[in-house]
CSV table of C-alpha atoms and ligand atoms in Angstrom, one decimal:
chain,number,residue,atom,x,y,z
A,4,MET,CA,18.8,11.8,6.5
A,5,THR,CA,21.6,14.2,5.2
A,6,GLU,CA,24.9,13.2,4.9
A,7,ALA,CA,25.7,14.9,8.6
A,8,GLY,CA,22.7,12.6,9.9
A,9,ALA,CA,20.7,15.6,10.5
A,10,MET,CA,17.1,16.1,9.1
A,11,SER,CA,16.3,18.6,6.6
A,12,ASN,CA,13.3,20.8,6.6
A,13,ALA,CA,12.7,21.3,3.2
A,14,ASP,CA,9.9,19.1,1.7
A,15,ARG,CA,11.1,15.8,0.2
A,16,ASP,CA,11.1,15.9,-3.8
A,17,ALA,CA,9.5,14.0,-6.4
A,18,ALA,CA,13.4,13.8,-7.9
A,19,GLU,CA,14.2,11.6,-5.4
A,20,PHE,CA,12.2,8.7,-6.9
A,21,GLU,CA,13.5,9.4,-10.5
A,22,GLY,CA,15.6,6.9,-12.2
A,23,VAL,CA,13.4,4.1,-10.0
A,24,PRO,CA,16.7,3.9,-7.6
A,25,TRP,CA,14.7,0.9,-5.9
A,26,ARG,CA,15.8,-1.1,-8.7
A,27,ASN,CA,19.2,-1.3,-7.2
A,28,VAL,CA,17.9,-3.1,-4.1
A,29,ASN,CA,18.9,-6.7,-4.2
A,30,LEU,CA,16.4,-9.0,-2.5
A,31,ASN,CA,18.8,-11.6,-2.1
A,32,ASP,CA,20.7,-9.3,0.3
A,33,GLN,CA,17.9,-9.7,2.7
A,34,PRO,CA,17.6,-13.4,3.3
A,35,GLU,CA,15.0,-13.0,6.4
A,36,ALA,CA,12.9,-10.9,4.7
A,37,ARG,CA,12.8,-13.1,1.5
A,38,ARG,CA,11.6,-16.3,3.5
A,39,VAL,CA,8.5,-14.4,4.5
A,40,PRO,CA,5.8,-15.1,1.9
A,41,THR,CA,4.2,-11.8,0.2
A,42,MET,CA,1.6,-11.2,-2.4
A,43,LEU,CA,3.9,-8.2,-3.6
A,44,ALA,CA,5.6,-8.5,-7.1
A,45,GLY,CA,9.5,-8.1,-7.0
A,46,ASP,CA,9.7,-4.6,-7.9
A,47,GLU,CA,7.2,-3.8,-5.1
A,48,GLN,CA,9.3,-5.8,-2.6
A,49,ARG,CA,12.6,-3.6,-3.8
A,50,PHE,CA,10.3,-0.5,-3.6
A,51,TYR,CA,9.1,-1.3,-0.1
A,52,THR,CA,12.6,-2.0,1.1
A,53,TRP,CA,14.1,1.0,-0.7
A,54,ILE,CA,11.6,3.5,1.1
A,55,THR,CA,12.5,2.6,4.6
A,56,GLN,CA,16.3,1.9,3.9
A,57,ASP,CA,17.0,4.8,1.7
A,58,TRP,CA,14.1,7.4,1.7
A,59,ALA,CA,12.5,7.4,4.9
A,60,GLU,CA,13.9,10.1,7.6
A,61,GLY,CA,12.1,8.7,10.8
A,62,THR,CA,9.8,11.6,10.8
A,63,GLY,CA,7.0,9.6,12.0
A,64,ALA,CA,5.5,5.8,11.8
A,65,VAL,CA,5.7,3.4,9.0
A,66,VAL,CA,2.0,1.9,9.0
A,67,ASP,CA,1.5,-1.3,6.6
A,68,LEU,CA,-2.4,-1.8,6.3
A,69,GLY,CA,-3.0,-5.4,5.2
A,70,ALA,CA,0.3,-7.2,6.4
A,71,PHE,CA,-1.3,-10.8,5.8
A,72,ALA,CA,1.4,-13.3,7.0
A,73,GLY,CA,4.0,-10.2,7.3
A,74,GLY,CA,5.6,-10.2,3.9
A,75,SER,CA,5.2,-6.4,3.2
A,76,THR,CA,6.1,-5.5,6.7
A,77,ALA,CA,9.2,-7.6,6.7
A,78,ARG,CA,10.2,-5.7,3.4
A,79,LEU,CA,9.6,-2.7,5.2
A,80,ALA,CA,11.5,-3.8,8.4
A,81,ALA,CA,14.3,-5.2,6.7
A,82,GLY,CA,14.8,-1.8,4.9
A,83,ALA,CA,14.9,0.1,8.3
A,84,LYS,CA,17.6,-2.5,9.8
A,85,ALA,CA,19.9,-2.4,7.1
A,86,ALA,CA,20.0,1.3,7.1
A,87,GLY,CA,20.2,1.1,11.3
A,88,LYS,CA,17.0,3.3,11.5
A,89,PRO,CA,15.0,2.6,14.7
A,90,LEU,CA,11.5,3.4,12.4
A,91,ALA,CA,8.2,2.4,14.4
A,92,ILE,CA,6.5,-0.1,12.2
A,93,HIS,CA,2.9,-0.9,12.5
A,94,ALA,CA,1.5,-4.3,11.0
A,95,TYR,CA,-2.5,-4.1,10.9
A,96,ASP,CA,-4.5,-6.9,9.8
A,97,LYS,CA,-7.3,-9.4,10.7
A,98,PHE,CA,-4.4,-12.0,10.8
A,99,THR,CA,-6.9,-14.8,9.7
A,100,ALA,CA,-6.8,-17.0,6.5
A,101,LYS,CA,-9.3,-19.1,5.0
A,102,ALA,CA,-8.2,-22.7,4.0
A,103,GLU,CA,-8.0,-21.5,0.3
A,104,THR,CA,-5.9,-18.7,0.9
A,105,LYS,CA,-3.9,-21.0,3.5
A,106,GLN,CA,-3.2,-23.3,0.5
A,107,THR,CA,-2.3,-20.9,-2.1
A,108,GLU,CA,-0.4,-18.1,-0.3
A,109,LEU,CA,1.5,-20.2,2.3
A,110,TYR,CA,1.6,-24.1,1.9
A,111,ASP,CA,2.2,-24.0,-2.0
A,112,LYS,CA,5.0,-21.3,-0.8
A,113,GLY,CA,6.6,-23.9,1.5
A,114,VAL,CA,4.7,-22.8,4.9
A,115,PRO,CA,4.0,-26.1,7.2
A,116,GLU,CA,0.2,-26.7,7.3
A,117,PHE,CA,-1.2,-25.8,10.7
A,118,ASP,CA,-4.3,-25.8,12.0
A,119,GLY,CA,-7.0,-23.0,12.3
A,120,ALA,CA,-7.4,-19.7,10.6
A,121,ASP,CA,-5.3,-17.6,13.0
A,122,ILE,CA,-2.3,-16.3,11.5
A,123,LEU,CA,-0.7,-13.9,13.7
A,124,PRO,CA,1.7,-16.5,15.4
A,125,LEU,CA,2.9,-17.0,12.0
A,126,ALA,CA,3.5,-13.7,11.4
A,127,ARG,CA,5.0,-13.0,14.5
A,128,ASP,CA,7.5,-15.9,13.9
A,129,PHE,CA,8.3,-14.6,10.5
A,130,LEU,CA,8.8,-11.2,11.7
A,131,SER,CA,10.7,-12.2,14.7
A,132,PRO,CA,14.0,-10.6,13.5
A,133,TRP,CA,12.5,-7.3,13.8
A,134,ALA,CA,10.4,-7.7,16.8
A,135,ASP,CA,11.6,-4.8,18.6
A,136,GLN,CA,10.2,-2.8,15.7
A,137,ILE,CA,6.8,-3.7,14.8
A,138,THR,CA,3.6,-3.3,16.6
A,139,TYR,CA,0.8,-5.6,15.5
A,140,HIS,CA,-2.8,-4.6,15.1
A,141,LYS,CA,-5.2,-7.4,14.9
A,142,GLY,CA,-8.9,-6.8,13.9
A,143,ASN,CA,-10.8,-4.8,11.4
A,144,ILE,CA,-8.8,-1.8,10.3
A,145,GLU,CA,-11.8,0.6,10.1
A,146,GLU,CA,-12.6,-0.2,13.5
A,147,LEU,CA,-9.1,-0.3,15.2
A,148,GLY,CA,-7.9,3.2,14.0
A,149,TRP,CA,-4.9,5.0,14.6
A,150,ASP,CA,-3.6,7.0,17.6
A,151,GLY,CA,-3.0,10.2,15.6
A,152,GLY,CA,0.7,10.5,15.7
A,153,PRO,CA,2.6,11.3,12.5
A,154,ILE,CA,2.6,8.7,9.8
A,155,GLU,CA,5.7,9.0,7.5
A,156,ILE,CA,4.9,6.0,5.2
A,157,LEU,CA,1.4,4.8,4.8
A,158,ALA,CA,1.3,1.6,2.7
A,159,ILE,CA,-2.4,0.4,1.7
A,160,ASP,CA,-3.2,-3.2,0.6
A,161,VAL,CA,-6.8,-3.5,2.0
A,162,PHE,CA,-8.9,-1.5,-0.6
A,163,LYS,CA,-10.6,-4.4,-2.1
A,164,LYS,CA,-13.8,-3.0,-0.9
A,165,VAL,CA,-15.1,0.4,-1.4
A,166,ASP,CA,-17.0,0.4,1.8
A,167,LEU,CA,-13.6,0.3,3.7
A,168,ILE,CA,-12.2,3.1,2.1
A,169,ASP,CA,-13.6,6.2,3.2
A,170,PRO,CA,-13.5,4.9,7.3
A,171,ILE,CA,-9.8,3.9,7.0
A,172,THR,CA,-8.9,7.4,5.0
A,173,ARG,CA,-10.6,9.2,7.6
A,174,ALA,CA,-8.8,7.3,10.4
A,175,PHE,CA,-5.3,7.4,8.7
A,176,PHE,CA,-4.9,10.2,6.2
A,177,PRO,CA,-5.0,13.4,8.5
A,178,SER,CA,-2.1,12.0,10.4
A,179,LEU,CA,0.1,12.1,7.1
A,180,VAL,CA,2.2,15.3,7.0
A,181,PRO,CA,2.3,17.5,4.2
A,182,GLY,CA,5.6,17.6,2.4
A,183,ARG,CA,7.0,14.6,4.2
A,184,SER,CA,4.8,11.7,4.2
A,185,LEU,CA,4.7,9.0,1.2
A,186,LEU,CA,1.1,7.1,0.6
A,187,VAL,CA,1.7,3.9,-1.1
A,188,GLN,CA,-1.6,2.7,-2.8
A,189,GLN,CA,-0.3,-1.3,-3.7
A,190,ASP,CA,-3.4,-1.9,-5.8
A,191,PHE,CA,-4.0,1.2,-7.7
A,192,LEU,CA,-3.4,-0.2,-11.0
A,193,HIS,CA,-5.2,-3.7,-10.3
A,194,TRP,CA,-8.1,-4.0,-12.9
A,195,SER,CA,-10.5,-4.9,-10.3
A,196,GLN,CA,-9.9,-2.0,-8.1
A,197,PRO,CA,-10.9,1.0,-9.9
A,198,TRP,CA,-12.2,2.9,-6.8
A,199,ILE,CA,-8.7,3.7,-5.8
A,200,CYS,CA,-7.7,5.7,-8.9
A,201,ALA,CA,-11.3,7.5,-8.5
A,202,GLN,CA,-10.2,8.5,-4.9
A,203,MET,CA,-6.7,9.6,-5.7
A,204,GLU,CA,-8.3,11.7,-8.7
A,205,LEU,CA,-10.9,13.3,-6.0
A,206,PHE,CA,-7.6,14.3,-3.9
A,207,GLY,CA,-6.5,15.9,-7.0
A,208,ASP,CA,-3.3,18.1,-5.8
A,209,VAL,CA,-3.5,17.5,-2.3
A,210,PHE,CA,-1.2,14.2,-3.4
A,211,GLU,CA,1.6,14.3,-5.9
A,212,PRO,CA,2.2,11.0,-7.5
A,213,VAL,CA,5.9,10.2,-7.5
A,214,ALA,CA,6.5,6.6,-8.3
A,215,PHE,CA,5.2,3.2,-10.3
A,216,ALA,CA,6.3,0.0,-8.6
A,217,ARG,CA,5.6,-2.9,-11.1
A,218,ARG,CA,2.8,-4.6,-10.9
A,219,ASP,CA,0.4,-2.3,-9.5
A,220,SER,CA,1.7,0.2,-7.0
A,221,ILE,CA,1.6,3.7,-7.4
A,222,ALA,CA,3.3,6.0,-4.7
A,223,TYR,CA,2.2,9.7,-3.6
A,224,LEU,CA,3.9,12.6,-1.6
A,225,LEU,CA,1.2,14.4,0.4
A,226,ARG,CA,1.5,18.0,-0.6
A,227,LYS,CA,-1.4,19.7,1.1
A,228,PRO,CA,-3.2,19.1,4.5
A,229,ILE,CA,-5.8,16.6,4.9
A,230,THR,CA,-8.8,18.8,6.0
A,231,GLU,CA,-12.2,17.9,6.7
A,232,ALA,CA,-13.2,19.4,3.2
A,233,VAL,CA,-10.7,17.4,1.7
A,234,LEU,CA,-11.9,14.3,3.4
A,235,LYS,CA,-15.4,15.2,2.1
A,236,ARG,CA,-14.4,15.8,-1.3
A,237,ALA,CA,-12.3,12.6,-1.6
A,238,GLN,CA,-14.9,10.1,-0.3
A,239,VAL,CA,-15.8,7.3,-2.8
A,240,ALA,CA,-18.8,5.3,-1.0
A,241,SER,CA,-21.3,7.0,-3.2
A,242,LEU,CA,-19.7,7.3,-6.6
A,243,THR,CA,-21.4,6.0,-9.5
A,244,ASP,CA,-19.7,3.9,-12.2
A,245,ASP,CA,-19.8,6.9,-14.4
A,246,ASP,CA,-18.1,8.9,-11.8
A,247,MET,CA,-15.3,6.5,-11.7
A,248,GLN,CA,-14.9,6.3,-15.6
A,249,GLY,CA,-14.7,10.3,-15.4
A,250,ALA,CA,-11.8,9.8,-12.6
A,251,ILE,CA,-10.2,7.3,-14.9
A,252,ALA,CA,-10.2,9.5,-17.7
A,253,SER,CA,-8.4,12.2,-15.6
A,254,ALA,CA,-5.7,9.8,-14.4
A,255,ARG,CA,-5.1,9.2,-17.9
A,256,VAL,CA,-4.0,13.0,-18.4
A,257,ARG,CA,-2.5,13.1,-15.1
A,258,PHE,CA,-0.4,10.1,-15.9
A,259,GLY,CA,0.1,11.1,-19.4
A,260,ASP,CA,3.8,9.7,-20.1
A,261,TRP,CA,4.1,7.3,-17.2
A,262,GLY,CA,3.6,4.3,-19.5
A,263,ILE,CA,0.7,3.1,-17.4
A,264,GLN,CA,-2.1,4.0,-20.2
A,265,ASN,CA,-2.7,0.5,-20.9
A,266,ARG,CA,-3.3,-0.3,-17.0
A,267,LEU,CA,-5.8,2.5,-16.9
A,268,ASP,CA,-7.5,1.3,-19.8
A,269,ALA,CA,-7.7,-2.1,-17.9
A,270,LEU,CA,-9.3,-0.4,-14.7
A,271,SER,CA,-12.0,1.2,-17.1
A,272,GLN,CA,-12.7,-2.0,-19.2
A,273,GLY,CA,-12.9,-4.0,-15.5
A,274,LEU,CA,-15.4,-1.3,-14.2
A,275,ALA,CA,-17.4,-1.5,-17.6
A,276,ALA,CA,-17.5,-5.3,-17.5
A,277,ASN,CA,-18.9,-5.3,-13.6
A,278,PRO,CA,-21.4,-2.4,-13.6
A,279,GLY,CA,-22.3,-1.4,-10.0
A,280,ALA,CA,-19.4,-3.9,-8.6
A,281,ARG,CA,-17.7,-2.5,-5.5
A,282,VAL,CA,-15.9,-5.6,-3.9
A,283,SER,CA,-13.1,-6.7,-6.1
A,284,TRP,CA,-13.1,-10.3,-5.6
A,285,GLN,CA,-16.5,-10.6,-6.9
A,286,MET,CA,-15.4,-8.9,-10.4
A,287,LYS,CA,-15.1,-11.1,-13.5
A,288,PRO,CA,-11.8,-9.8,-15.6
A,289,PRO,CA,-13.0,-7.7,-18.3
A,290,GLU,CA,-12.0,-10.4,-21.3
A,291,ALA,CA,-13.8,-13.2,-19.7
B,10,SAM,C1,-3.5,-8.7,-0.1
B,10,SAM,S1,-3.7,-9.2,1.6
B,10,SAM,C2,-1.8,-8.3,1.9
B,10,SAM,C3,-0.7,-9.0,1.4
B,10,SAM,C4,0.4,-8.5,2.1
B,10,SAM,N1,0.8,-7.0,1.9
B,10,SAM,C5,1.7,-9.1,1.6
B,10,SAM,O1,3.0,-8.5,1.5
B,10,SAM,O2,1.8,-10.3,1.3
B,10,SAM,C6,-4.7,-8.4,2.0
B,10,SAM,C7,-5.0,-8.4,3.4
B,10,SAM,O3,-5.7,-7.5,3.8
B,10,SAM,C8,-6.3,-7.8,4.7
B,10,SAM,N2,-7.7,-7.2,5.3
B,10,SAM,C9,-8.6,-7.1,4.3
B,10,SAM,N3,-9.6,-6.2,4.9
B,10,SAM,C10,-9.2,-5.9,6.0
B,10,SAM,C11,-9.8,-5.1,7.2
B,10,SAM,N4,-11.1,-4.7,7.1
B,10,SAM,N5,-9.3,-5.1,8.3
B,10,SAM,C12,-7.8,-5.9,8.7
B,10,SAM,N6,-7.3,-6.3,7.5
B,10,SAM,C13,-8.2,-6.8,6.3
B,10,SAM,C14,-6.5,-9.5,4.7
B,10,SAM,O4,-6.8,-10.2,6.0
B,10,SAM,C15,-5.4,-9.5,3.8
B,10,SAM,O5,-4.3,-10.4,4.9
């Protein structure tokens, strides 16, 4: 919002992300969000809070793909609430967790033990402070899809398998608005998901990278419409390892002075150490 509370028609500017303004977010100011376990790093949590609190104008929905127990959704919702913005937040997940994940991501983080794999009741409980703003979508995201309304913020934490990327991209990206929408690729710099970097390089100047939130997130502003031709060009399902290595090389140029060259090297090394791999949790670390 502008000072007068009215929205400007101007395209959003990459300069709004300069100086990493989200570092000013104090996570201790959000105790209700802090109690929700999350796999996000501290800087990512601050970024998720900042984009709803300070950056969003309410021009579309906020969509969280891969909410797990609600950690990322809580940071998005808390930022919106702190700023008094009635943003519509959509939390997507299978909302199920295997025993091992329950142990490491929930019990080990202080959540009392519970029966069964369904974590939707847990997520609803954690997210109850923002219940009026959140819509839940339980199931396989690639099957659930989106209603087609404009999306202002799309945060993705589910591109861990290549075969999910093209259908989810086709379902959600056309609802991003050129000049107005932010895409957060949460796992962009994780060594085990080099296909995200490949996808974003195939999009080329359709997206402009604007932020790096440690550990792994890169955020982009959409600059050009997501047409059918653009969707076809950015498909990743049939990319070879060499195609992906080429894309990582091109990202090295695009992100020349961003201080992430070693992370791009790790993407390349992760791919080289796992020829033909297309599922992140089946990959072995490059140094192993
Ligand atoms: C890394 S976790 C998300 C962490 C979460 N953003 C946080 O802040 O803690 C990835 C999530 O994606 C979900 N997921 C993976 N593939 C999915 C799919 N095809 N449809 C729905 N959810 C999926 C998993 O259930 C898991 O909860």
